[in-house]
Amino acid sequence: MKQQVVGSQVDGGADVDAGTAPVDADDGLSPVVVFDRASVAYGRVPVLEDVDGVVGAGHMVALIGPNGGGKSTLIKAILGLVPVVRGRIQVLGRTPVRARQDVAYVPQADTLDPDFPVSVGQVVLMGRYRQIGWVRRPRRPDRLIAAEALAAVGLAHRGGDRFGTLSGGQRQRVLLARAMTQRPRLLLLDEPFNGVDTLSQQALLSAIDGLRAAGTTVVISTHDLSLAHLACDDVCLVNRHQFGFGPTAATLTPERLRAAYGSAALELRGEGVIVAQP
Amino acid sequence: MLSRLLLDPFALPFMRRALVEVLLLGALAGGVGVFVVLRRLAFLADALSHAVFPGVVIGYLVSGQSGIVPGALVFAVLAVVLFTVAAARARVGQDAALAILLTSFFGLGVVLVSRQRSYTADLTTFLFGRVLTVDSTQITQTAVVAVVVGLVLYALRKELLLRTFDQQTARAMGYRVVLLDLVLNLMIALVVVAAVKAVGTILSIALLVVPAAAARLLSDRLLVVTGLAVLFGVLGGWLGLAASYEASINHGVRLASGATIVLALVVFYLLALGVGPLVRRRWRRGARLPDEVADVDGLPADRPARQAHVGGGVR
């Protein structure tokens, strides 16, 4: 219900600041996402306030924070699905809505109905629908791109299986493959490692590595701090508002984590490491 | 024996017209019903079938039998637009919005019809339909609806599939989900309107939901589900009509034809419920070619017919 409310408001023309202060996005160096003291809200209730920072081209940025802290909302704001009520978010030098054609989104696999009668191959091909256009059916190049993406996540042999027969981690990989077929410049992943087995986590990470090697910028929401340390250049630490945005090691300090997670933060003796419980 | 039961009744002109009408309706509702079931819109179909009621009454009062379909159409479109907008914006929730819509429109219809002298008889006709009095104009109307709905659903099959399966990603990809919903809801409304005169407002929902639900029990492939739903819709209409004729004419048991059709559909559903687990094949691993993936329709990508079309038949 909430999402529908938001969607209709966006459809109704809530796009932010079309065409102000354009940044040249095509030199490959300009920031891919610019948060300019941005606040996002569902209706009148602000969910996340004062996010300020940039996602550099080719970087991988982790959105870190407790559940309900606004990570998913921020991802939706980058997609233009949640209105920015104050400040500004720019994507590839454009408004989020206008940048959509170069942005791919990977939802959490467990939000999708496992009983839905759709095959893995059909799901991956959905990423091509925009390119294919209305009315027309997928052509051979589309199917080859889809097959290639499915192979990149290590599921080439499962194309004919029903989506719901795969494990949670495998479904997540299928959704990543679908996003890959869009050939995005910016990839957004919402909690891709939730309840995902190690094998699938490795497959996801290696596919993401492949995309980054090809120049794709990645924003990933997670509460896995070790992943942020291992794989991400920068982190954005949020819980209702921003607690830090910058290089991973410098940003994920015990003080900031304690501030963001409150009582859910635990300090490990000796090493001074904070383990946050989602 | 079988041909006496299944074919002979339709030698009569009024039975033949009824048969053509229910075959068209069955195929149409079966196909659209797949989306109704997958989108879980059965309650919307139900609400629509009630919401067209005042339109049916007003249409009848204004210009008799021929006014029923236009009247129903006006109210169906009105109800769909109100519902789609309400579901997208209001904070009341989809189910509450539907309940308000359903009861207020239906109440209006009952108030209007209760001012007629032949109140009960009219009400019964509106609620349960009169398939045996279908005329050729109405068959034409149903055929037009079938063509329009079929073309629209075919044209939007990819986008509707994506929206039904993964609404969030459809939005993220830039699709106007509210518009897609509006189109699908309008198609459902058209089917309800087409079905109103034949099977009545109440029973039209059965045509939309039961064949598709039965088909869904028997297969996991969208194309197969759609084919089966159309088949069940058609067979249910045929067998139901034949059964009501046989019972009424040869056994002196008067069976309302619309209701008999619905019961025939329910029999299919119960059968599917029983045999579904037995016939539903599990999707086998490696059933498809490794270097390509299946089409939007779930067909293997390398059907010979397509290879020439694609022009890349290297294999």
mmCIF file of N, CA, C and O in Angstrom, chain A residues 1 3-5 7-8 11 76 79 81 100 105 107 112-113 115-119 121-123 125-126 129-130 132-138 140 143-144 146-147 150 157-158 160-163 178 182, chain B residues 38 40 87-90 94 155-159 161-162 164-169 171-176 178 216 220 222 283-286 288 291-298 301 306-307 310 312:
data_model
loop_
_atom_site.group_PDB
_atom_site.id
_atom_site.type_symbol
_atom_site.label_atom_id
_atom_site.label_comp_id
_atom_site.label_asym_id
_atom_site.label_seq_id
_atom_site.Cartn_x
_atom_site.Cartn_y
_atom_site.Cartn_z
ATOM 1 N N MET A 1 0.830 -1.192 0.000
ATOM 2 C CA MET A 1 0.000 0.000 0.000
ATOM 3 C C MET A 1 0.866 1.243 0.000
ATOM 4 O O MET A 1 0.701 2.143 -0.788
ATOM 5 N N GLN A 3 3.877 1.559 -0.926
ATOM 6 C CA GLN A 3 4.622 1.745 -2.154
ATOM 7 C C GLN A 3 3.730 2.297 -3.245
ATOM 8 O O GLN A 3 4.154 3.104 -4.051
ATOM 9 N N GLN A 4 2.490 1.854 -3.232
ATOM 10 C CA GLN A 4 1.591 2.357 -4.262
ATOM 11 C C GLN A 4 1.349 3.841 -4.074
ATOM 12 O O GLN A 4 1.299 4.593 -5.026
ATOM 13 N N VAL A 5 1.220 4.260 -2.825
ATOM 14 C CA VAL A 5 1.029 5.673 -2.541
ATOM 15 C C VAL A 5 2.187 6.455 -3.140
ATOM 16 O O VAL A 5 2.005 7.419 -3.869
ATOM 17 N N GLY A 7 4.379 5.518 -5.421
ATOM 18 C CA GLY A 7 4.481 5.439 -6.876
ATOM 19 C C GLY A 7 3.568 6.450 -7.552
ATOM 20 O O GLY A 7 3.979 7.146 -8.474
ATOM 21 N N SER A 8 2.367 6.556 -7.050
ATOM 22 C CA SER A 8 1.420 7.430 -7.710
ATOM 23 C C SER A 8 1.854 8.885 -7.554
ATOM 24 O O SER A 8 1.630 9.707 -8.412
ATOM 25 N N ASP A 11 4.411 9.392 -10.130
ATOM 26 C CA ASP A 11 3.738 9.512 -11.415
ATOM 27 C C ASP A 11 3.059 10.865 -11.545
ATOM 28 O O ASP A 11 2.929 11.411 -12.624
ATOM 29 N N LYS A 76 15.300 3.365 -3.161
ATOM 30 C CA LYS A 76 14.118 3.753 -3.946
ATOM 31 C C LYS A 76 14.186 5.223 -4.351
ATOM 32 O O LYS A 76 13.697 5.613 -5.412
ATOM 33 N N LEU A 79 16.142 5.587 -7.343
ATOM 34 C CA LEU A 79 15.355 5.164 -8.505
ATOM 35 C C LEU A 79 14.250 6.156 -8.844
ATOM 36 O O LEU A 79 13.549 5.995 -9.843
ATOM 37 N N LEU A 81 11.586 6.513 -6.988
ATOM 38 C CA LEU A 81 10.313 5.909 -6.582
ATOM 39 C C LEU A 81 9.811 6.477 -5.262
ATOM 40 O O LEU A 81 8.676 6.242 -4.868
ATOM 41 N N ARG A 100 16.704 6.532 -15.019
ATOM 42 C CA ARG A 100 16.303 5.134 -14.847
ATOM 43 C C ARG A 100 16.793 4.211 -15.944
ATOM 44 O O ARG A 100 17.103 3.053 -15.695
ATOM 45 N N TYR A 105 17.961 -2.334 -10.940
ATOM 46 C CA TYR A 105 17.602 -2.549 -9.545
ATOM 47 C C TYR A 105 17.434 -4.046 -9.294
ATOM 48 O O TYR A 105 16.798 -4.746 -10.080
ATOM 49 N N PRO A 107 15.859 -6.439 -6.545
ATOM 50 C CA PRO A 107 15.092 -6.520 -5.297
ATOM 51 C C PRO A 107 15.524 -7.732 -4.470
ATOM 52 O O PRO A 107 16.292 -8.560 -4.944
ATOM 53 N N LEU A 112 9.482 -11.950 -3.735
ATOM 54 C CA LEU A 112 8.748 -12.424 -4.907
ATOM 55 C C LEU A 112 8.062 -13.753 -4.609
ATOM 56 O O LEU A 112 8.585 -14.583 -3.872
ATOM 57 N N ASP A 113 6.903 -13.926 -5.212
ATOM 58 C CA ASP A 113 6.079 -15.105 -4.986
ATOM 59 C C ASP A 113 6.731 -16.357 -5.581
ATOM 60 O O ASP A 113 6.860 -16.464 -6.796
ATOM 61 N N ASP A 115 5.592 -19.234 -5.933
ATOM 62 C CA ASP A 115 4.652 -20.085 -6.669
ATOM 63 C C ASP A 115 4.328 -19.539 -8.053
ATOM 64 O O ASP A 115 3.571 -20.143 -8.804
ATOM 65 N N PHE A 116 4.883 -18.383 -8.378
ATOM 66 C CA PHE A 116 4.517 -17.757 -9.650
ATOM 67 C C PHE A 116 4.977 -18.621 -10.823
ATOM 68 O O PHE A 116 6.121 -19.079 -10.858
ATOM 69 N N PRO A 117 4.099 -18.876 -11.792
ATOM 70 C CA PRO A 117 4.469 -19.756 -12.913
ATOM 71 C C PRO A 117 5.350 -19.049 -13.938
ATOM 72 O O PRO A 117 4.891 -18.642 -14.992
ATOM 73 N N VAL A 118 6.602 -18.902 -13.611
ATOM 74 C CA VAL A 118 7.521 -18.234 -14.526
ATOM 75 C C VAL A 118 8.857 -18.970 -14.446
ATOM 76 O O VAL A 118 9.256 -19.435 -13.377
ATOM 77 N N SER A 119 9.535 -19.116 -15.585
ATOM 78 C CA SER A 119 10.795 -19.845 -15.577
ATOM 79 C C SER A 119 11.948 -18.890 -15.300
ATOM 80 O O SER A 119 11.817 -17.672 -15.440
ATOM 81 N N GLY A 121 14.575 -18.507 -17.056
ATOM 82 C CA GLY A 121 14.903 -17.810 -18.294
ATOM 83 C C GLY A 121 13.972 -16.633 -18.556
ATOM 84 O O GLY A 121 14.407 -15.554 -18.970
ATOM 85 N N GLN A 122 12.683 -16.828 -18.293
ATOM 86 C CA GLN A 122 11.733 -15.728 -18.474
ATOM 87 C C GLN A 122 12.060 -14.561 -17.558
ATOM 88 O O GLN A 122 11.971 -13.392 -17.952
ATOM 89 N N VAL A 123 12.433 -14.872 -16.311
ATOM 90 C CA VAL A 123 12.761 -13.803 -15.360
ATOM 91 C C VAL A 123 13.960 -13.002 -15.865
ATOM 92 O O VAL A 123 13.944 -11.765 -15.865
ATOM 93 N N LEU A 125 15.047 -12.655 -18.884
ATOM 94 C CA LEU A 125 14.686 -11.896 -20.089
ATOM 95 C C LEU A 125 13.929 -10.606 -19.777
ATOM 96 O O LEU A 125 13.922 -9.666 -20.567
ATOM 97 N N MET A 126 13.268 -10.577 -18.599
ATOM 98 C CA MET A 126 12.519 -9.368 -18.238
ATOM 99 C C MET A 126 13.425 -8.133 -18.251
ATOM 100 O O MET A 126 12.975 -7.028 -18.527
ATOM 101 N N TYR A 129 13.188 -6.190 -21.451
ATOM 102 C CA TYR A 129 11.887 -5.716 -21.947
ATOM 103 C C TYR A 129 11.935 -4.277 -22.438
ATOM 104 O O TYR A 129 11.301 -3.932 -23.438
ATOM 105 N N ARG A 130 12.675 -3.412 -21.739
ATOM 106 C CA ARG A 130 12.744 -2.017 -22.168
ATOM 107 C C ARG A 130 13.378 -1.896 -23.542
ATOM 108 O O ARG A 130 12.929 -1.121 -24.388
ATOM 109 N N ILE A 132 13.561 -4.316 -25.784
ATOM 110 C CA ILE A 132 12.730 -5.001 -26.771
ATOM 111 C C ILE A 132 11.594 -4.082 -27.203
ATOM 112 O O ILE A 132 11.234 -4.022 -28.370
ATOM 113 N N GLY A 133 11.051 -3.337 -26.247
ATOM 114 C CA GLY A 133 9.964 -2.418 -26.571
ATOM 115 C C GLY A 133 8.598 -3.069 -26.446
ATOM 116 O O GLY A 133 8.487 -4.276 -26.224
ATOM 117 N N TRP A 134 7.570 -2.243 -26.584
ATOM 118 C CA TRP A 134 6.201 -2.727 -26.450
ATOM 119 C C TRP A 134 5.883 -3.700 -27.586
ATOM 120 O O TRP A 134 6.459 -3.620 -28.662
ATOM 121 N N VAL A 135 4.963 -4.595 -27.327
ATOM 122 C CA VAL A 135 4.370 -5.512 -28.294
ATOM 123 C C VAL A 135 5.354 -6.561 -28.815
ATOM 124 O O VAL A 135 5.045 -7.744 -28.831
ATOM 125 N N ARG A 136 6.570 -6.145 -29.184
ATOM 126 C CA ARG A 136 7.483 -7.098 -29.814
ATOM 127 C C ARG A 136 7.916 -8.185 -28.850
ATOM 128 O O ARG A 136 7.920 -8.020 -27.640
ATOM 129 N N ARG A 137 8.347 -9.304 -29.409
ATOM 130 C CA ARG A 137 8.801 -10.411 -28.580
ATOM 131 C C ARG A 137 10.323 -10.430 -28.565
ATOM 132 O O ARG A 137 10.962 -9.871 -29.442
ATOM 133 N N PRO A 138 10.894 -11.097 -27.562
ATOM 134 C CA PRO A 138 12.356 -11.145 -27.494
ATOM 135 C C PRO A 138 12.939 -11.818 -28.716
ATOM 136 O O PRO A 138 12.400 -12.810 -29.223
ATOM 137 N N ARG A 140 16.562 -13.260 -30.843
ATOM 138 C CA ARG A 140 17.718 -14.084 -30.493
ATOM 139 C C ARG A 140 18.808 -13.307 -29.733
ATOM 140 O O ARG A 140 19.317 -13.812 -28.740
ATOM 141 N N ARG A 143 17.907 -13.126 -26.163
ATOM 142 C CA ARG A 143 18.026 -14.409 -25.459
ATOM 143 C C ARG A 143 19.482 -14.765 -25.206
ATOM 144 O O ARG A 143 19.816 -15.365 -24.180
ATOM 145 N N LEU A 144 20.344 -14.389 -26.139
ATOM 146 C CA LEU A 144 21.761 -14.674 -25.931
ATOM 147 C C LEU A 144 22.320 -13.833 -24.785
ATOM 148 O O LEU A 144 23.089 -14.325 -23.954
ATOM 149 N N ALA A 146 20.610 -12.743 -22.291
ATOM 150 C CA ALA A 146 20.055 -13.324 -21.067
ATOM 151 C C ALA A 146 20.826 -14.577 -20.670
ATOM 152 O O ALA A 146 21.146 -14.783 -19.495
ATOM 153 N N ALA A 147 21.145 -15.407 -21.656
ATOM 154 C CA ALA A 147 21.869 -16.650 -21.361
ATOM 155 C C ALA A 147 23.264 -16.353 -20.824
ATOM 156 O O ALA A 147 23.758 -17.010 -19.911
ATOM 157 N N LEU A 150 22.955 -15.250 -17.267
ATOM 158 C CA LEU A 150 22.668 -16.396 -16.409
ATOM 159 C C LEU A 150 23.933 -17.221 -16.174
ATOM 160 O O LEU A 150 24.181 -17.725 -15.072
ATOM 161 N N HIS A 157 22.571 -23.670 -16.478
ATOM 162 C CA HIS A 157 21.820 -24.903 -16.693
ATOM 163 C C HIS A 157 20.412 -24.854 -16.114
ATOM 164 O O HIS A 157 19.647 -25.787 -16.264
ATOM 165 N N ARG A 158 20.045 -23.771 -15.428
ATOM 166 C CA ARG A 158 18.742 -23.738 -14.772
ATOM 167 C C ARG A 158 17.705 -22.899 -15.505
ATOM 168 O O ARG A 158 16.618 -22.638 -14.971
ATOM 169 N N GLY A 160 15.537 -23.348 -17.721
ATOM 170 C CA GLY A 160 14.206 -23.874 -17.953
ATOM 171 C C GLY A 160 13.430 -24.193 -16.694
ATOM 172 O O GLY A 160 12.254 -24.532 -16.753
ATOM 173 N N ASP A 161 14.081 -24.071 -15.551
ATOM 174 C CA ASP A 161 13.404 -24.417 -14.301
ATOM 175 C C ASP A 161 12.464 -23.308 -13.852
ATOM 176 O O ASP A 161 12.669 -22.146 -14.175
ATOM 177 N N ARG A 162 11.461 -23.701 -13.095
ATOM 178 C CA ARG A 162 10.584 -22.672 -12.539
ATOM 179 C C ARG A 162 11.352 -21.886 -11.480
ATOM 180 O O ARG A 162 12.091 -22.449 -10.681
ATOM 181 N N PHE A 163 11.165 -20.569 -11.503
ATOM 182 C CA PHE A 163 11.901 -19.674 -10.617
ATOM 183 C C PHE A 163 11.806 -20.127 -9.163
ATOM 184 O O PHE A 163 12.805 -20.172 -8.439
ATOM 185 N N ARG A 178 19.226 -10.794 -14.233
ATOM 186 C CA ARG A 178 18.226 -9.973 -14.928
ATOM 187 C C ARG A 178 18.692 -8.521 -15.010
ATOM 188 O O ARG A 178 18.599 -7.878 -16.062
ATOM 189 N N GLN A 182 20.311 -5.548 -18.432
ATOM 190 C CA GLN A 182 19.974 -4.159 -18.735
ATOM 191 C C GLN A 182 21.209 -3.331 -19.081
ATOM 192 O O GLN A 182 21.090 -2.173 -19.443
ATOM 193 N N LEU B 38 -3.485 -14.672 -11.101
ATOM 194 C CA LEU B 38 -2.094 -14.382 -10.739
ATOM 195 C C LEU B 38 -1.970 -13.064 -9.986
ATOM 196 O O LEU B 38 -1.150 -12.931 -9.088
ATOM 197 N N ARG B 40 -4.251 -11.907 -8.155
ATOM 198 C CA ARG B 40 -5.162 -12.012 -7.008
ATOM 199 C C ARG B 40 -6.218 -10.925 -7.047
ATOM 200 O O ARG B 40 -6.434 -10.190 -6.079
ATOM 201 N N ALA B 87 -6.983 2.678 -5.025
ATOM 202 C CA ALA B 87 -5.993 1.712 -4.558
ATOM 203 C C ALA B 87 -4.593 2.309 -4.616
ATOM 204 O O ALA B 87 -3.735 1.979 -3.807
ATOM 205 N N ALA B 88 -4.351 3.212 -5.571
ATOM 206 C CA ALA B 88 -3.016 3.774 -5.719
ATOM 207 C C ALA B 88 -2.777 4.922 -4.748
ATOM 208 O O ALA B 88 -1.658 5.165 -4.344
ATOM 209 N N ARG B 89 -3.815 5.644 -4.376
ATOM 210 C CA ARG B 89 -3.594 6.852 -3.594
ATOM 211 C C ARG B 89 -4.100 6.793 -2.167
ATOM 212 O O ARG B 89 -3.426 7.242 -1.247
ATOM 213 N N ALA B 90 -5.280 6.291 -2.011
ATOM 214 C CA ALA B 90 -5.929 6.460 -0.706
ATOM 215 C C ALA B 90 -5.241 5.613 0.352
ATOM 216 O O ALA B 90 -4.502 4.693 0.054
ATOM 217 N N GLN B 94 -6.812 -1.483 -0.344
ATOM 218 C CA GLN B 94 -7.476 -1.970 -1.530
ATOM 219 C C GLN B 94 -8.791 -2.683 -1.203
ATOM 220 O O GLN B 94 -9.794 -2.486 -1.873
ATOM 221 N N ALA B 155 -0.613 -7.717 -26.730
ATOM 222 C CA ALA B 155 0.346 -6.625 -26.921
ATOM 223 C C ALA B 155 1.100 -6.319 -25.638
ATOM 224 O O ALA B 155 2.280 -5.986 -25.671
ATOM 225 N N LEU B 156 0.439 -6.436 -24.508
ATOM 226 C CA LEU B 156 1.055 -6.047 -23.236
ATOM 227 C C LEU B 156 1.547 -7.241 -22.425
ATOM 228 O O LEU B 156 1.821 -7.122 -21.240
ATOM 229 N N ARG B 157 1.640 -8.426 -23.064
ATOM 230 C CA ARG B 157 1.902 -9.625 -22.282
ATOM 231 C C ARG B 157 3.204 -9.532 -21.494
ATOM 232 O O ARG B 157 3.267 -9.952 -20.341
ATOM 233 N N LYS B 158 4.255 -8.993 -22.101
ATOM 234 C CA LYS B 158 5.542 -8.904 -21.399
ATOM 235 C C LYS B 158 5.424 -7.993 -20.186
ATOM 236 O O LYS B 158 5.828 -8.363 -19.088
ATOM 237 N N GLU B 159 4.874 -6.823 -20.409
ATOM 238 C CA GLU B 159 4.817 -5.830 -19.340
ATOM 239 C C GLU B 159 3.880 -6.291 -18.222
ATOM 240 O O GLU B 159 4.176 -6.087 -17.043
ATOM 241 N N LEU B 161 3.247 -9.365 -17.459
ATOM 242 C CA LEU B 161 3.943 -10.446 -16.759
ATOM 243 C C LEU B 161 4.934 -9.867 -15.747
ATOM 244 O O LEU B 161 4.958 -10.257 -14.582
ATOM 245 N N LEU B 162 5.727 -8.906 -16.199
ATOM 246 C CA LEU B 162 6.710 -8.283 -15.305
ATOM 247 C C LEU B 162 6.028 -7.606 -14.127
ATOM 248 O O LEU B 162 6.422 -7.793 -12.972
ATOM 249 N N THR B 164 3.096 -8.194 -12.867
ATOM 250 C CA THR B 164 2.442 -9.159 -11.990
ATOM 251 C C THR B 164 3.458 -9.872 -11.109
ATOM 252 O O THR B 164 3.235 -10.090 -9.931
ATOM 253 N N PHE B 165 4.591 -10.182 -11.704
ATOM 254 C CA PHE B 165 5.611 -10.950 -10.984
ATOM 255 C C PHE B 165 6.400 -10.074 -10.020
ATOM 256 O O PHE B 165 6.700 -10.480 -8.902
ATOM 257 N N ASP B 166 6.741 -8.858 -10.448
ATOM 258 C CA ASP B 166 7.690 -8.045 -9.678
ATOM 259 C C ASP B 166 7.380 -6.564 -9.883
ATOM 260 O O ASP B 166 8.010 -5.885 -10.679
ATOM 261 N N GLN B 167 6.401 -6.100 -9.130
ATOM 262 C CA GLN B 167 5.917 -4.732 -9.276
ATOM 263 C C GLN B 167 7.032 -3.707 -9.054
ATOM 264 O O GLN B 167 7.157 -2.728 -9.792
ATOM 265 N N GLN B 168 7.844 -3.940 -8.032
ATOM 266 C CA GLN B 168 8.876 -2.975 -7.666
ATOM 267 C C GLN B 168 9.873 -2.763 -8.816
ATOM 268 O O GLN B 168 10.230 -1.640 -9.144
ATOM 269 N N THR B 169 10.297 -3.867 -9.418
ATOM 270 C CA THR B 169 11.255 -3.753 -10.514
ATOM 271 C C THR B 169 10.604 -3.128 -11.746
ATOM 272 O O THR B 169 11.243 -2.368 -12.469
ATOM 273 N N ARG B 171 8.414 -0.808 -11.726
ATOM 274 C CA ARG B 171 8.518 0.635 -11.453
ATOM 275 C C ARG B 171 9.940 1.130 -11.683
ATOM 276 O O ARG B 171 10.152 2.171 -12.303
ATOM 277 N N ALA B 172 10.910 0.359 -11.142
ATOM 278 C CA ALA B 172 12.304 0.790 -11.245
ATOM 279 C C ALA B 172 12.726 0.887 -12.709
ATOM 280 O O ALA B 172 13.573 1.693 -13.063
ATOM 281 N N MET B 173 12.142 0.038 -13.554
ATOM 282 C CA MET B 173 12.497 0.067 -14.971
ATOM 283 C C MET B 173 11.768 1.183 -15.708
ATOM 284 O O MET B 173 11.952 1.364 -16.909
ATOM 285 N N GLY B 174 10.929 1.903 -14.998
ATOM 286 C CA GLY B 174 10.288 3.057 -15.601
ATOM 287 C C GLY B 174 8.890 2.809 -16.141
ATOM 288 O O GLY B 174 8.319 3.672 -16.792
ATOM 289 N N TYR B 175 8.334 1.625 -15.885
ATOM 290 C CA TYR B 175 6.970 1.374 -16.344
ATOM 291 C C TYR B 175 5.978 2.086 -15.435
ATOM 292 O O TYR B 175 6.168 2.151 -14.222
ATOM 293 N N ARG B 176 4.927 2.627 -16.041
ATOM 294 C CA ARG B 176 3.859 3.248 -15.271
ATOM 295 C C ARG B 176 2.919 2.147 -14.792
ATOM 296 O O ARG B 176 2.002 1.748 -15.504
ATOM 297 N N VAL B 178 0.646 2.104 -12.543
ATOM 298 C CA VAL B 178 -0.762 2.488 -12.395
ATOM 299 C C VAL B 178 -1.495 2.369 -13.736
ATOM 300 O O VAL B 178 -2.637 1.896 -13.789
ATOM 301 N N ARG B 216 -4.402 -23.375 -13.288
ATOM 302 C CA ARG B 216 -3.192 -23.112 -12.503
ATOM 303 C C ARG B 216 -2.784 -24.335 -11.681
ATOM 304 O O ARG B 216 -1.598 -24.546 -11.404
ATOM 305 N N ASP B 220 2.676 -25.356 -14.322
ATOM 306 C CA ASP B 220 3.486 -24.254 -13.840
ATOM 307 C C ASP B 220 3.938 -23.362 -14.986
ATOM 308 O O ASP B 220 4.716 -22.438 -14.785
ATOM 309 N N LEU B 222 3.156 -20.691 -17.878
ATOM 310 C CA LEU B 222 2.137 -19.681 -18.124
ATOM 311 C C LEU B 222 1.348 -19.965 -19.397
ATOM 312 O O LEU B 222 0.131 -19.835 -19.428
ATOM 313 N N TRP B 283 9.470 -29.222 -13.148
ATOM 314 C CA TRP B 283 10.291 -28.675 -14.227
ATOM 315 C C TRP B 283 11.637 -29.346 -14.164
ATOM 316 O O TRP B 283 12.352 -29.276 -13.182
ATOM 317 N N ARG B 284 11.929 -30.035 -15.247
ATOM 318 C CA ARG B 284 13.159 -30.816 -15.234
ATOM 319 C C ARG B 284 14.382 -29.958 -15.464
ATOM 320 O O ARG B 284 14.339 -28.976 -16.188
ATOM 321 N N ARG B 285 15.462 -30.399 -14.860
ATOM 322 C CA ARG B 285 16.713 -29.677 -15.072
ATOM 323 C C ARG B 285 17.197 -29.935 -16.486
ATOM 324 O O ARG B 285 17.012 -30.997 -17.031
ATOM 325 N N GLY B 286 17.807 -28.951 -17.062
ATOM 326 C CA GLY B 286 18.441 -29.128 -18.356
ATOM 327 C C GLY B 286 17.492 -29.422 -19.488
ATOM 328 O O GLY B 286 17.886 -29.983 -20.497
ATOM 329 N N ARG B 288 16.152 -27.314 -21.321
ATOM 330 C CA ARG B 288 16.327 -26.321 -22.374
ATOM 331 C C ARG B 288 17.753 -26.325 -22.884
ATOM 332 O O ARG B 288 18.665 -26.824 -22.247
ATOM 333 N N ASP B 291 22.618 -22.655 -24.239
ATOM 334 C CA ASP B 291 23.143 -21.348 -24.646
ATOM 335 C C ASP B 291 22.059 -20.322 -24.934
ATOM 336 O O ASP B 291 22.327 -19.215 -25.335
ATOM 337 N N GLU B 292 20.823 -20.689 -24.718
ATOM 338 C CA GLU B 292 19.766 -19.722 -24.892
ATOM 339 C C GLU B 292 18.752 -19.915 -23.786
ATOM 340 O O GLU B 292 18.756 -20.917 -23.101
ATOM 341 N N VAL B 293 17.906 -18.940 -23.605
ATOM 342 C CA VAL B 293 16.867 -19.130 -22.609
ATOM 343 C C VAL B 293 15.506 -18.992 -23.257
ATOM 344 O O VAL B 293 15.366 -18.486 -24.358
ATOM 345 N N ALA B 294 14.511 -19.469 -22.535
ATOM 346 C CA ALA B 294 13.174 -19.520 -23.099
ATOM 347 C C ALA B 294 12.622 -18.129 -23.333
ATOM 348 O O ALA B 294 13.021 -17.153 -22.727
ATOM 349 N N ASP B 295 11.675 -18.099 -24.215
ATOM 350 C CA ASP B 295 10.995 -16.894 -24.624
ATOM 351 C C ASP B 295 10.053 -16.386 -23.534
ATOM 352 O O ASP B 295 9.836 -17.038 -22.538
ATOM 353 N N VAL B 296 9.479 -15.252 -23.785
ATOM 354 C CA VAL B 296 8.512 -14.701 -22.841
ATOM 355 C C VAL B 296 7.320 -15.635 -22.675
ATOM 356 O O VAL B 296 6.708 -15.719 -21.629
ATOM 357 N N ASP B 297 7.017 -16.374 -23.695
ATOM 358 C CA ASP B 297 5.882 -17.286 -23.605
ATOM 359 C C ASP B 297 6.266 -18.622 -22.991
ATOM 360 O O ASP B 297 5.446 -19.510 -22.864
ATOM 361 N N GLY B 298 7.517 -18.768 -22.646
ATOM 362 C CA GLY B 298 7.941 -20.025 -22.064
ATOM 363 C C GLY B 298 8.234 -21.074 -23.114
ATOM 364 O O GLY B 298 8.392 -22.243 -22.807
ATOM 365 N N ALA B 301 13.529 -21.512 -27.299
ATOM 366 C CA ALA B 301 13.856 -20.410 -28.188
ATOM 367 C C ALA B 301 14.124 -20.847 -29.620
ATOM 368 O O ALA B 301 14.077 -20.057 -30.539
ATOM 369 N N ARG B 306 10.860 -20.319 -35.972
ATOM 370 C CA ARG B 306 11.437 -19.020 -35.678
ATOM 371 C C ARG B 306 12.812 -18.854 -36.294
ATOM 372 O O ARG B 306 13.269 -17.748 -36.533
ATOM 373 N N GLN B 307 13.468 -19.995 -36.546
ATOM 374 C CA GLN B 307 14.863 -19.870 -36.930
ATOM 375 C C GLN B 307 15.025 -19.091 -38.231
ATOM 376 O O GLN B 307 15.898 -18.239 -38.340
ATOM 377 N N VAL B 310 14.516 -15.382 -37.498
ATOM 378 C CA VAL B 310 15.641 -14.708 -36.873
ATOM 379 C C VAL B 310 16.797 -14.607 -37.855
ATOM 380 O O VAL B 310 17.570 -13.668 -37.843
ATOM 381 N N GLY B 312 19.378 -16.521 -38.162
ATOM 382 C CA GLY B 312 20.710 -16.859 -37.672
ATOM 383 C C GLY B 312 20.837 -18.335 -37.384
ATOM 384 O O GLY B 312 21.467 -18.707 -36.416
#
